[in-house]
Structures are given as C-alpha cells and as structure tokens.
C-alpha cells in the first residue's frame, strides 16, 4: 500500500540517487496485487534502515547489502516562513529545540521562544556547519537540514546521537510531512 499511495513526487526503479536522499526503498515481489514485498528507509548517507524479520530485527546497513529494486520520494517539505532576530513564538521555540538537539548551545536562555542574539549566533554556526549559504535567518532549508540532515559537529566534545535517535528524528520529520500532506488533500 505504501508503494501504491499517490503521495510520491518521484518513484521508480532504484538507481544511485536513492543512496543519497531520504526516501523509501522497496523490494519487488512479482505479485501484481502486492507489487512490493519489503520496505526500508534510505537515510541519505548510503545506509538503509529496515525491519528485516522477527529473528534479525531492525537492520541498519549499506543500501547495496540488500536487493532493493525501487524507491519512492516525497515532495520537499512545504516552505516555512523564515524566522529572524526579534521574532517570538512557538516556531522560534521549535527552532531552538532543534538547535539544542543538534548540539548548538543556548546556555543563557535555552528554548524560550525569543529569537535573540544567542539564537542568532547558533543559527549562523549551524548554517556554516551544514554547508548552507551565510545568513541570519532560520529558513525552511535550515529547518529541514536540522530535522533530517547529517549531524553537525560544532564542538569536538559534543556526543553524536546514536542511530536510534537519528531514526526517531527522521520518523518525526516524516510524520509531520504526512500530516501536512493529508491536511492539504
């Protein structure tokens, strides 16, 4: 049913691009009524997460380690209005929580919902660390990168999240996108 859903922006036979993007990967079954027999989540870094079996459990491995045949990609996240210094509210608080989870310190005020100097400095560092254009705004590109991109390393002493935490973040981002898509239909 996931393969047959009408929410995909792109889907088709798997190619090298599937290893470099956040998407679902499938294994063809050969059955017309149930065309796909297995599904996994490409993390965009060459690895896939899938629940292989009750015996093996959840497996994280290279995309090439399993005979995936197809992929399906969601449309980009809807553009969010950019946040900047002086803004206040739940959106700013969400931004601050993303920054904190990604390892950017907000020691004085934390996630208080006010976009001040401390948040501005963290946004600038995050944009630089994530390879985004310089700027002082928290735009949709930055929010998407913080939600699902590779973990920045602003501090060598910062502990990197484990795979379960990364998968949880990806699941949260996907659930939010699916809710938005359902609301738009």
CSV table of C-alpha atoms in Angstrom, one decimal, residues 4 14 16-17 23 29 40 58 107 123 131 139 154 161 163:
chain,number,residue,atom,x,y,z
A,4,UNK,CA,0.7,2.4,-4.4
A,14,UNK,CA,16.3,2.2,-7.9
A,16,UNK,CA,22.4,5.5,-7.3
A,17,UNK,CA,20.4,8.6,-6.3
A,23,UNK,CA,13.4,8.1,0.6
A,29,UNK,CA,7.6,-9.1,-5.1
A,40,UNK,CA,13.1,0.3,4.1
A,58,UNK,CA,15.8,-3.8,12.7
A,107,UNK,CA,23.2,28.4,27.6
A,123,UNK,CA,21.8,29.8,13.5
A,131,UNK,CA,27.1,24.0,4.3
A,139,UNK,CA,14.6,29.5,6.7
A,154,UNK,CA,30.1,22.3,16.2
A,161,UNK,CA,23.4,10.8,18.6
A,163,UNK,CA,21.2,5.6,15.2
